mmCIF file of C-alpha atoms and ligand atoms in Angstrom:
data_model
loop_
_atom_site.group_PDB
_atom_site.id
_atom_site.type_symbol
_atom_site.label_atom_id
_atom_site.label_comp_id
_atom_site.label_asym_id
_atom_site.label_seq_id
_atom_site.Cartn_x
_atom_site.Cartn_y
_atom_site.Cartn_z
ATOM 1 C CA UNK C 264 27.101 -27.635 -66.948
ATOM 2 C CA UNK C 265 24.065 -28.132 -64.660
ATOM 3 C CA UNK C 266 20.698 -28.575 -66.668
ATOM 4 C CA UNK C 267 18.302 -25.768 -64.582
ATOM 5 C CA UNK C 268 14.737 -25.113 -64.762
ATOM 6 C CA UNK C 269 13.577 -21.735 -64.229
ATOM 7 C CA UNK C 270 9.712 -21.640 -63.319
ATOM 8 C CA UNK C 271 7.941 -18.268 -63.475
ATOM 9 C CA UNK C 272 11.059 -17.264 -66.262
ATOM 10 C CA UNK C 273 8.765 -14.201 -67.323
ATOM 11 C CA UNK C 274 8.635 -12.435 -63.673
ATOM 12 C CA UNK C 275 11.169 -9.586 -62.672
ATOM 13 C CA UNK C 276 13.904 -12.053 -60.908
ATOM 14 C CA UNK C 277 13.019 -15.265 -63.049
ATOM 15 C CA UNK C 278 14.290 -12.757 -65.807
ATOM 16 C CA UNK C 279 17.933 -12.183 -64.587
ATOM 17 C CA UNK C 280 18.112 -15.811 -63.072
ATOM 18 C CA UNK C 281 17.461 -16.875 -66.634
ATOM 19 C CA UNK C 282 19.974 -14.682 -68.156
ATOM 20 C CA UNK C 283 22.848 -15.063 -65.104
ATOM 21 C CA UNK C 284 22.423 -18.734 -65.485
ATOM 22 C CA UNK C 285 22.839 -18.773 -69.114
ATOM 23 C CA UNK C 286 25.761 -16.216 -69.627
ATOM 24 C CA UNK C 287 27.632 -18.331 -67.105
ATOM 25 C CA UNK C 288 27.227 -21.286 -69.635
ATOM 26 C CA UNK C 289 24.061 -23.507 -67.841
ATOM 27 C CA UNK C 290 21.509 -25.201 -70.126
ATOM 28 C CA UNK C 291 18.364 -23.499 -68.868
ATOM 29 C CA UNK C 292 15.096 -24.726 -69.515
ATOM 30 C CA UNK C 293 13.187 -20.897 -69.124
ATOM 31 C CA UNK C 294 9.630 -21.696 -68.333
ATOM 32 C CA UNK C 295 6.791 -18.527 -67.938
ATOM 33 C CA UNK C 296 3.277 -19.369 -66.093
ATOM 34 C CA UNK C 297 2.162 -20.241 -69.700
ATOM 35 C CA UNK C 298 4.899 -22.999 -70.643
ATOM 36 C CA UNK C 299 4.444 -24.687 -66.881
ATOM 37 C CA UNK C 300 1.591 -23.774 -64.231
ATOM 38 C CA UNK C 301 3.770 -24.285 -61.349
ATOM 39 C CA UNK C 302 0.475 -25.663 -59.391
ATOM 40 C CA UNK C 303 -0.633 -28.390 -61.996
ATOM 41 C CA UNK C 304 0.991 -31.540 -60.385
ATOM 42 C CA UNK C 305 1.437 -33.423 -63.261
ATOM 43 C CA UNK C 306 2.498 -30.390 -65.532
ATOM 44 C CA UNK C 307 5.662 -29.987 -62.826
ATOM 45 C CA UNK C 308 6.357 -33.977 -62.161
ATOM 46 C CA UNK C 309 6.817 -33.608 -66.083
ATOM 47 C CA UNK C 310 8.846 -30.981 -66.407
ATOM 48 C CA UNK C 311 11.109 -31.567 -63.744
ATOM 49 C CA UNK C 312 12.301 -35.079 -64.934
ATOM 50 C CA UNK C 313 15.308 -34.301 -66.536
ATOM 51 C CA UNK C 314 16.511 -31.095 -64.725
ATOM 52 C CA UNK C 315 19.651 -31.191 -62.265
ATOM 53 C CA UNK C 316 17.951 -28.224 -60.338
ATOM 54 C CA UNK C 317 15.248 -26.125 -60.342
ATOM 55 C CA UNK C 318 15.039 -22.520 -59.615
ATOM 56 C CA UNK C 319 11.706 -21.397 -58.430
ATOM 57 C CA UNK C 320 10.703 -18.185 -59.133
ATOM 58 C CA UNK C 321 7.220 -18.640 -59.378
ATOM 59 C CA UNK C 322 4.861 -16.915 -56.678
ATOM 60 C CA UNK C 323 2.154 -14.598 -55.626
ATOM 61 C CA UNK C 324 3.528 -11.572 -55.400
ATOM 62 C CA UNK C 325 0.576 -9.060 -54.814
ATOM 63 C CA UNK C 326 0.958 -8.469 -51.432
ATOM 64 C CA UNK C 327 -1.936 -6.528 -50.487
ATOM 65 C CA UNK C 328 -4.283 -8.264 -52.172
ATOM 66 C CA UNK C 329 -3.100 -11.924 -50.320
ATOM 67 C CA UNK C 330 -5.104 -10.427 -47.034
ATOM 68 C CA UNK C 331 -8.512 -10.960 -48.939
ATOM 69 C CA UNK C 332 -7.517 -14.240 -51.408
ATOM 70 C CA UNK C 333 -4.844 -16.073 -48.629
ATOM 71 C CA UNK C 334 -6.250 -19.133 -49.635
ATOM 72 C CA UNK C 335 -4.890 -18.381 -53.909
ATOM 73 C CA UNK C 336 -1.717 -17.005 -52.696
ATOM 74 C CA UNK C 337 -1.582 -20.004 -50.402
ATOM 75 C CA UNK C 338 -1.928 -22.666 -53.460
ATOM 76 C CA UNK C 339 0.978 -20.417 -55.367
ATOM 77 C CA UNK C 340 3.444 -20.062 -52.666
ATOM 78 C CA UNK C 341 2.972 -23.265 -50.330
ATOM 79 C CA UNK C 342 1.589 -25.757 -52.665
ATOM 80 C CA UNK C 343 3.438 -25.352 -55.824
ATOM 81 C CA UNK C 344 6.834 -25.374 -53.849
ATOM 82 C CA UNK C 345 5.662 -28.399 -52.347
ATOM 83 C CA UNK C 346 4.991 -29.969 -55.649
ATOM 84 C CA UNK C 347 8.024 -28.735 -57.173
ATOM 85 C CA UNK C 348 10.358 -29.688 -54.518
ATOM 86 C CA UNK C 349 8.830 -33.547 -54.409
ATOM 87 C CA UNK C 350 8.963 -33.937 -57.981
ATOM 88 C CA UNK C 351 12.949 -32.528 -57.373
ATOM 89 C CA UNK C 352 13.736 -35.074 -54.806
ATOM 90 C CA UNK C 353 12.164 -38.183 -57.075
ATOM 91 C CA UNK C 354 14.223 -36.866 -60.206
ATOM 92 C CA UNK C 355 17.328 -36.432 -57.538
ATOM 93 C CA UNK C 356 17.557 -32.935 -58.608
ATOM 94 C CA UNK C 357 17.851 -29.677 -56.039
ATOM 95 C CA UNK C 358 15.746 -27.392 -55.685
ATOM 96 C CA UNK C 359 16.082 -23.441 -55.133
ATOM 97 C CA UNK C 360 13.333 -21.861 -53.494
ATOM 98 C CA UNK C 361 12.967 -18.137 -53.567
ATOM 99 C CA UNK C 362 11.627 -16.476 -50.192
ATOM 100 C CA UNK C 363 11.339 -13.161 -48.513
ATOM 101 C CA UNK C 364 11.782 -11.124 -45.675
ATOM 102 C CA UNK C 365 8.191 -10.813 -44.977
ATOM 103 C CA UNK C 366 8.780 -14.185 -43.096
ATOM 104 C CA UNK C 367 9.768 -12.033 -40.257
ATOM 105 C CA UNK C 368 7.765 -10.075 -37.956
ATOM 106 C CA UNK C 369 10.002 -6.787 -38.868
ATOM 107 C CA UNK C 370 10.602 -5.899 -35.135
ATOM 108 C CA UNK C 371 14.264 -6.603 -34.796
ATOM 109 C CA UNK C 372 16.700 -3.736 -33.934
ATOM 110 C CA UNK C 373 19.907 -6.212 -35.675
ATOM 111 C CA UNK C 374 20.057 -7.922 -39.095
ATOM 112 C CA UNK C 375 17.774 -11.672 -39.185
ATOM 113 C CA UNK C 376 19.930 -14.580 -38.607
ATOM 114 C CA UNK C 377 19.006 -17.490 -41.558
ATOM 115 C CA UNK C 378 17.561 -19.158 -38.423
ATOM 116 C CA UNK C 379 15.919 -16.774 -36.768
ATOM 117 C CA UNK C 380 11.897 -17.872 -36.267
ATOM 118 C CA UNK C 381 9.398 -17.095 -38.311
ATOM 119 C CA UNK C 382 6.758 -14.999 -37.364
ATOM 120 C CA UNK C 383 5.317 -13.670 -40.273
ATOM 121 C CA UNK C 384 2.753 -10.740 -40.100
ATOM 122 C CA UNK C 385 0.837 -10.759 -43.222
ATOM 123 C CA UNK C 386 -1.315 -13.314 -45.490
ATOM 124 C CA UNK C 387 1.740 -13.136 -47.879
ATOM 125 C CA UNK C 388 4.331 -13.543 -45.384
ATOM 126 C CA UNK C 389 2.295 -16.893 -43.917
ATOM 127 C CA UNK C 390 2.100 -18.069 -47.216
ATOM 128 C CA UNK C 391 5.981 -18.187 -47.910
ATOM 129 C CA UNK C 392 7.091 -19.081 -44.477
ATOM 130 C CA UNK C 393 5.011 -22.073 -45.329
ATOM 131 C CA UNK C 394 6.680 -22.674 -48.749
ATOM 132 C CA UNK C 395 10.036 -22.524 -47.330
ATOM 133 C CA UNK C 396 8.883 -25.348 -44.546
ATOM 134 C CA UNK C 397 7.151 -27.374 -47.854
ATOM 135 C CA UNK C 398 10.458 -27.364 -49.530
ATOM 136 C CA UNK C 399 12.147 -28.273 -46.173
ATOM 137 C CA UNK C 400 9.753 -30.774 -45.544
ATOM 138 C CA UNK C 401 10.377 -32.772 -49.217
ATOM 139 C CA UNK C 402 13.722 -32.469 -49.414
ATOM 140 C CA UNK C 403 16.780 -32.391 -48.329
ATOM 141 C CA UNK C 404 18.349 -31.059 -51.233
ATOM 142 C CA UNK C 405 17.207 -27.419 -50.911
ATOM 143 C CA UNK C 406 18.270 -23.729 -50.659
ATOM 144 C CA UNK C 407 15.917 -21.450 -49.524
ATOM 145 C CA UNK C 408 17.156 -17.768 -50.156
ATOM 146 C CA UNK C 409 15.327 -15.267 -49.189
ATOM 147 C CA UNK C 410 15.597 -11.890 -50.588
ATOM 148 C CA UNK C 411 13.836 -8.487 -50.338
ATOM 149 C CA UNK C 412 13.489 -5.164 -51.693
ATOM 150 C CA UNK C 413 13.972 -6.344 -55.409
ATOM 151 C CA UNK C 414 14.187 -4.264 -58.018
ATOM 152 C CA UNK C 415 15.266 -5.037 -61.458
ATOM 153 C CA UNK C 416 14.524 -4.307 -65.496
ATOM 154 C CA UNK C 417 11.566 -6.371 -66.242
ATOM 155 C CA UNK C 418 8.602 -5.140 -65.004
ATOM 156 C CA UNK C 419 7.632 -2.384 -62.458
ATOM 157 C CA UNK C 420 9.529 -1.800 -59.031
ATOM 158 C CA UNK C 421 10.047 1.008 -56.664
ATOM 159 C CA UNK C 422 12.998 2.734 -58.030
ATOM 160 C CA UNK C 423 10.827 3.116 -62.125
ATOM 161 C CA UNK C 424 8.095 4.279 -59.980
ATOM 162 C CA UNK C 425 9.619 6.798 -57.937
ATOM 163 C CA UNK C 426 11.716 8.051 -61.312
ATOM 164 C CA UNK C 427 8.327 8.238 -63.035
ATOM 165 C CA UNK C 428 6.682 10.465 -60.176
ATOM 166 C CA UNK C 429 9.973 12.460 -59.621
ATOM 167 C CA UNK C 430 9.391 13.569 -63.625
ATOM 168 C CA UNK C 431 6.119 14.325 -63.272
ATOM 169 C CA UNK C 432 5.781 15.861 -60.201
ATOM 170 C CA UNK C 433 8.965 17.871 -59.238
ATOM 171 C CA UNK C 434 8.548 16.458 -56.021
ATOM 172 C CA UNK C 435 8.065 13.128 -54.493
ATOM 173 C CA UNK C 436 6.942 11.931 -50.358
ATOM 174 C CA UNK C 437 8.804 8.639 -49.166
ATOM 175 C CA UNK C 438 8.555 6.645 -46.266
ATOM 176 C CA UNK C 439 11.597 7.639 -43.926
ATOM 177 C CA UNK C 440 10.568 5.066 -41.337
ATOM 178 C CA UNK C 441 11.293 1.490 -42.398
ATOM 179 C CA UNK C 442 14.840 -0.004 -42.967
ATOM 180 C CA UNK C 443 15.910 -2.578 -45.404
ATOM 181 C CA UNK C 444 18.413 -3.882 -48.382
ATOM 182 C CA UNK C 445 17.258 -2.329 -51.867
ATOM 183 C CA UNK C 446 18.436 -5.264 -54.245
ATOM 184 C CA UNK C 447 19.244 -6.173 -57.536
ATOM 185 C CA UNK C 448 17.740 -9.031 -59.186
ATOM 186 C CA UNK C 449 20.874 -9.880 -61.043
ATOM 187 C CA UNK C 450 22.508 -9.830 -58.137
ATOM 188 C CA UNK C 451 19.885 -12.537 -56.594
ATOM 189 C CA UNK C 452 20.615 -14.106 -59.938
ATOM 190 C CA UNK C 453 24.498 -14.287 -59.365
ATOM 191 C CA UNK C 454 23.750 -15.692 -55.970
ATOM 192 C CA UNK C 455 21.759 -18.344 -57.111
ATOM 193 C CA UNK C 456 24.138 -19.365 -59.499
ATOM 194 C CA UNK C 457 26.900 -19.400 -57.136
ATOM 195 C CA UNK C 458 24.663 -21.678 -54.696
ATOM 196 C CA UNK C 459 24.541 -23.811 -57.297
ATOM 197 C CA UNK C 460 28.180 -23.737 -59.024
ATOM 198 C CA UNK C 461 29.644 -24.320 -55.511
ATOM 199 C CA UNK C 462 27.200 -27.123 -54.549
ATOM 200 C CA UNK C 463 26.811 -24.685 -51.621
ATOM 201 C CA UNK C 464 25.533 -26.304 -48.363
ATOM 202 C CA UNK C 465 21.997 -27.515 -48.158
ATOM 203 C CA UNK C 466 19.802 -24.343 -46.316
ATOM 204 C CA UNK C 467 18.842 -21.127 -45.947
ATOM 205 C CA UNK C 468 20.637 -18.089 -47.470
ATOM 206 C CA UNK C 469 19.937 -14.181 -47.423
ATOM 207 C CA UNK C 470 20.221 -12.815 -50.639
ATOM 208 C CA UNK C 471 19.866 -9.387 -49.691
ATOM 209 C CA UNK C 472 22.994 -6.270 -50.438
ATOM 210 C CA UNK C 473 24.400 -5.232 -47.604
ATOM 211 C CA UNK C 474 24.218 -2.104 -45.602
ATOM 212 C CA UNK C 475 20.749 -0.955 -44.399
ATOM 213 C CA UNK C 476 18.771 2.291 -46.145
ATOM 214 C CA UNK C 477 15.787 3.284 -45.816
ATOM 215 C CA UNK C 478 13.144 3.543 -48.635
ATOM 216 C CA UNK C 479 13.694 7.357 -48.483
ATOM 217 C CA UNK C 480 17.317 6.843 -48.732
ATOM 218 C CA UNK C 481 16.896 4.913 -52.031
ATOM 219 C CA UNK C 482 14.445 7.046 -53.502
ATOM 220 C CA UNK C 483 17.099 9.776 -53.197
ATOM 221 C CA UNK C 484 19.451 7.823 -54.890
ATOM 222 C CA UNK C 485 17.009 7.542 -57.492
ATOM 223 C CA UNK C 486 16.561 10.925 -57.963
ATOM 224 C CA UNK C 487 20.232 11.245 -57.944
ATOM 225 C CA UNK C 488 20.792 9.047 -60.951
ATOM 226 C CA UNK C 489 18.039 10.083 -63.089
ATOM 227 C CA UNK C 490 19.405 13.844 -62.405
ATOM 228 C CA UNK C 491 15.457 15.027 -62.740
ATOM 229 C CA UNK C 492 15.649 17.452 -60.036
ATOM 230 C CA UNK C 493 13.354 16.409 -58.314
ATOM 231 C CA UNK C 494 13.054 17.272 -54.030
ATOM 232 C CA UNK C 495 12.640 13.902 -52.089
ATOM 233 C CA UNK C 496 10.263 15.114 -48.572
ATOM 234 C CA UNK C 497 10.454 11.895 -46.080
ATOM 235 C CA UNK C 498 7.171 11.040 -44.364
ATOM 236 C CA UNK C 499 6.495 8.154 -42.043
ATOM 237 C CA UNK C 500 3.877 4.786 -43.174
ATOM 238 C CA UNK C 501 0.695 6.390 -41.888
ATOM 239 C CA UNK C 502 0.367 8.810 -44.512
ATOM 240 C CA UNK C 503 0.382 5.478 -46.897
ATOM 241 C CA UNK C 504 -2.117 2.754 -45.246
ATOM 242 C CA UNK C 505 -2.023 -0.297 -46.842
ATOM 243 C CA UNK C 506 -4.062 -3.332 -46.273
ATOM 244 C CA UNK C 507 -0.766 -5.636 -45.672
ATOM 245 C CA UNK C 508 1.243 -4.309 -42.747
ATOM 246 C CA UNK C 509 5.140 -3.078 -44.204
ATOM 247 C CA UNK C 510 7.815 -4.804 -41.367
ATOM 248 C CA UNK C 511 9.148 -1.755 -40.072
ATOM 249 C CA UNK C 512 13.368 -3.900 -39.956
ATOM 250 C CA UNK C 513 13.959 -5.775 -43.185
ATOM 251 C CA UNK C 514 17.308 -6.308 -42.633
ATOM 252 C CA UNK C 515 18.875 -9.556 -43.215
ATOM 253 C CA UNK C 516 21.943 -10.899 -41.710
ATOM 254 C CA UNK C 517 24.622 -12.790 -44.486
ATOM 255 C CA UNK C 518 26.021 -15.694 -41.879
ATOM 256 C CA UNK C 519 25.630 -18.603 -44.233
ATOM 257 C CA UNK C 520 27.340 -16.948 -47.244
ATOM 258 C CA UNK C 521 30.325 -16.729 -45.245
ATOM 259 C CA UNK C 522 29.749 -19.865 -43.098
ATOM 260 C CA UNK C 523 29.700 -21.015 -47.055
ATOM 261 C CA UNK C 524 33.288 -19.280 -48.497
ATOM 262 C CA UNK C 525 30.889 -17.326 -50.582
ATOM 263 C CA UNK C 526 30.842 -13.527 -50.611
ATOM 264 C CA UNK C 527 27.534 -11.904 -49.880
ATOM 265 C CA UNK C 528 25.851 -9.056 -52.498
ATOM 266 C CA UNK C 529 27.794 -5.894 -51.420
ATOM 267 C CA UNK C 530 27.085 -2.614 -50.248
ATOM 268 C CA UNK C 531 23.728 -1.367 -51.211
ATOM 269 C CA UNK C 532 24.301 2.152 -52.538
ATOM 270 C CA UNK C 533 27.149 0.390 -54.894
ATOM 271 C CA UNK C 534 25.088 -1.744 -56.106
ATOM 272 C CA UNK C 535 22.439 0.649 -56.992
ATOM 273 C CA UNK C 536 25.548 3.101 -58.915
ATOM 274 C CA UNK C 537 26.252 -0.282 -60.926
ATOM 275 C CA UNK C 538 22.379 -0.951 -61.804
ATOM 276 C CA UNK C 539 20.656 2.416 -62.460
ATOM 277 C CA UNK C 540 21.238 2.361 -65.936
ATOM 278 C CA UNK C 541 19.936 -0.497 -67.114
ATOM 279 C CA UNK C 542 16.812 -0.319 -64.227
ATOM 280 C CA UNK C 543 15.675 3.017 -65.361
ATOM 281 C CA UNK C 544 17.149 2.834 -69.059
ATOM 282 C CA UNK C 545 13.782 1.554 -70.281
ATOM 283 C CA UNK C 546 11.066 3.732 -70.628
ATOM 284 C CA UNK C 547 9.848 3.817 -66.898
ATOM 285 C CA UNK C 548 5.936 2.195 -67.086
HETATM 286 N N1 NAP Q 619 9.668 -8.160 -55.567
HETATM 287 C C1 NAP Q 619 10.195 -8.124 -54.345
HETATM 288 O O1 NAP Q 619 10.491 -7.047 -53.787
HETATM 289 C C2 NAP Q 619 10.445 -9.402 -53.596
HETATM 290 C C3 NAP Q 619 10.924 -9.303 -52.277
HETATM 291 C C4 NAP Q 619 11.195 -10.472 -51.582
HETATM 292 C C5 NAP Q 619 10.992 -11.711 -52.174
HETATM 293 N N2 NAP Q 619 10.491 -11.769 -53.444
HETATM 294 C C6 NAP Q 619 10.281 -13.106 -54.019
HETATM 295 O O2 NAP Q 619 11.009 -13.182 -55.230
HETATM 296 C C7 NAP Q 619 10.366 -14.126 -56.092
HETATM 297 C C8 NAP Q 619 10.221 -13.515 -57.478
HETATM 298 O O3 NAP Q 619 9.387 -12.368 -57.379
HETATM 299 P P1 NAP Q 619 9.319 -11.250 -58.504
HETATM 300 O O4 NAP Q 619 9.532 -9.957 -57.811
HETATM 301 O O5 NAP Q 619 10.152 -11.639 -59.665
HETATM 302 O O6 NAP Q 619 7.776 -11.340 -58.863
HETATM 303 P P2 NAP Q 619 7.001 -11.323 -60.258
HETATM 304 O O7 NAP Q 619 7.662 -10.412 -61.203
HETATM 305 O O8 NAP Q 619 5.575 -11.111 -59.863
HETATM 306 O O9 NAP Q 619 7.213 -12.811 -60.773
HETATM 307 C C9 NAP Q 619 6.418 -13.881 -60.358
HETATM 308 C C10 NAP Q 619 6.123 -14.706 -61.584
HETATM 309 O O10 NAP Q 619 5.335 -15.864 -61.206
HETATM 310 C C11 NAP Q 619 4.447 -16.095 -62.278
HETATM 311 N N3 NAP Q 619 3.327 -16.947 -61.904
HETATM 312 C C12 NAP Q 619 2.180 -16.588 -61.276
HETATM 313 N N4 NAP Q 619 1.373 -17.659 -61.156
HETATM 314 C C13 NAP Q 619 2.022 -18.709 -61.718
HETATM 315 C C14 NAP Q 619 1.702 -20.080 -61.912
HETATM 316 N N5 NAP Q 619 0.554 -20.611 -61.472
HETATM 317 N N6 NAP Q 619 2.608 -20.862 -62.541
HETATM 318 C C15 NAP Q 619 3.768 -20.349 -62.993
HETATM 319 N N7 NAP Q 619 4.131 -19.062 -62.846
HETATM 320 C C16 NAP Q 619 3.262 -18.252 -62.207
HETATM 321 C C17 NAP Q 619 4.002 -14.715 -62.688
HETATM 322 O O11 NAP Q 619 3.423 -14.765 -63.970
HETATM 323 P P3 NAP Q 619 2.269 -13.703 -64.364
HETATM 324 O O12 NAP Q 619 2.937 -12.372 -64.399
HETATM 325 O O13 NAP Q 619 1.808 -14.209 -65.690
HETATM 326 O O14 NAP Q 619 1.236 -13.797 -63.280
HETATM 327 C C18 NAP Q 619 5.312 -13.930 -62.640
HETATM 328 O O15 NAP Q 619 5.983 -13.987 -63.890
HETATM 329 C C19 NAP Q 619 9.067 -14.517 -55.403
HETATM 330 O O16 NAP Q 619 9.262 -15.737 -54.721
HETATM 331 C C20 NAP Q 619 8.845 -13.410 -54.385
HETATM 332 O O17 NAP Q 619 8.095 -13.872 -53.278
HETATM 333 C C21 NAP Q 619 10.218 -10.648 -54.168
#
């Protein structure tokens, strides 16, 4: 079995890639910012040696707060790919880099192809669109798959914060006007493994459920699971400015998982019956 490294192994998606790739029987080398700062060049050269593949799931995250420190988020998500993915081609190893739908302007009316340009709209969405082209750019042996809308156990994500509010408040205001794919980070995590299990095609991937909602819609599935009670009201994004503009179409189209003979993440509603428990089984923080 393959011999993966898993950088940022402590985040919400490093997490379930750690634990997908490990119940499905790969020697995983599980490394959190502490055990391997993915931007310390010879700390990843190191560590990437003796690996068959490397799973990056390392990044700035904070999406707001990239407008005002582009140049830190830059260093994270452009740089440290870059590093990771050379030090992947030396050791002859692939690389997986993790990106997001923030790479695209958010206009569309009709799901992103995988090659559909990039015109991101945000410090954070610059940032990535230029880690994907890093990781393009050293090697050959890459899949970038781009996801968005996680949520998952480990840490906090929209679905614990809007069970959280629900319980406190009675009632809860969503945004009605954006459309995307609410998904599960293990089933990123399955997709990843299946990428590399299949020695998939070198490329781009959407790792992304399927069907569209919008963040109203999965806030009311929320609700629904959690059987609080709670009313869900939909407003529109004005009555929540943010710094970092939200793309208004997240929707991601799954040509390359077929183009591949691999199934894409299914239905998001489904998916979100199948997770509930264990995302809001915790204590919600
Ligand atoms: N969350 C979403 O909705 C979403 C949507 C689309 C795409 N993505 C992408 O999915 C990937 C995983 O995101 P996530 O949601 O799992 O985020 P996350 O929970 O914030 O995980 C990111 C991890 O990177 C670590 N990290 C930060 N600086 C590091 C460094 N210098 N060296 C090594 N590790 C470092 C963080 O550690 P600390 O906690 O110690 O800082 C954290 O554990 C990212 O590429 C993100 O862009 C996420």
């Amino acid at each position: 079995m393959t011999t993966a490294l898993v950088t940022g192994a402590a985040g919400m998606l490093g997490t379930d890639v750690v634990r997908v790739l490990r119940a499905r029987g790969h020697d995983v080398l599980a490394l959190d910012r502490a055990g391997l700062d993915v931007t310390d060049a010879d700390a990843v050269a190191r560590a990437v040696r003796d690996v068959a593949v490397v799973v990056n799931c390392a990044a700035w995250t904070a999406v707001d707060d990239a407008e005002t420190s582009e140049a830190a988020a830059f260093t994270l998500n452009a740089v440290a790919p870059q590093l990771l993915a050379r030090a992947a081609h030396a050791a002859k190893a692939a690389i997986v880099q993790v990106s997001t739908d923030y790479v695209f302007d958010g206009d569309a009316t009709e799901p992103y192809d995988e090659e559909a340009p990039l015109v991101p709209r945000s410090a954070y969405g610059r940032t990535k669109a230029a880690g994907e082209w890093a990781v393009r750019a050293a090697t050959p042996r890459h899949w970038v798959v781009r996801t968005a809308w996680l949520y998952g156990a480990t840490g906090s994500c929209f679905p614990r914060t809007i069970a959280r509010l629900a319980a406190q408040r009675g009632e809860v205001a969503v945004v009605d006007d954006q459309r995307g794919q609410p998904t599960w980070t293990m089933d990123v995590a399955g997709q990843v493994a299946a990428l590399i299990e299949a020695n998939a095609p070198h490329g781009t991937y959407h790792a992304t459920s399927s069907g569209i909602a919008s963040w109203f819609d999965l806030a009311a599935a929320v609700v629904e699971s959690s059987a609080s009670g709670a009313r869900v009201l939909p407003t529109t994004s004005d009555a929540f400015p943010r710094p970092a503009p939200r793309p208004a179409w997240s929707v991601l189209g799954h040509r390359r998982w077929h183009d591949a003979g691999l199934a894409p993440i299914g239905d998001w509603r489904a998916r979100w019956d199948i997770a509930a428990a264990e995302v809001l089984g915790e204590p919600v923080a």
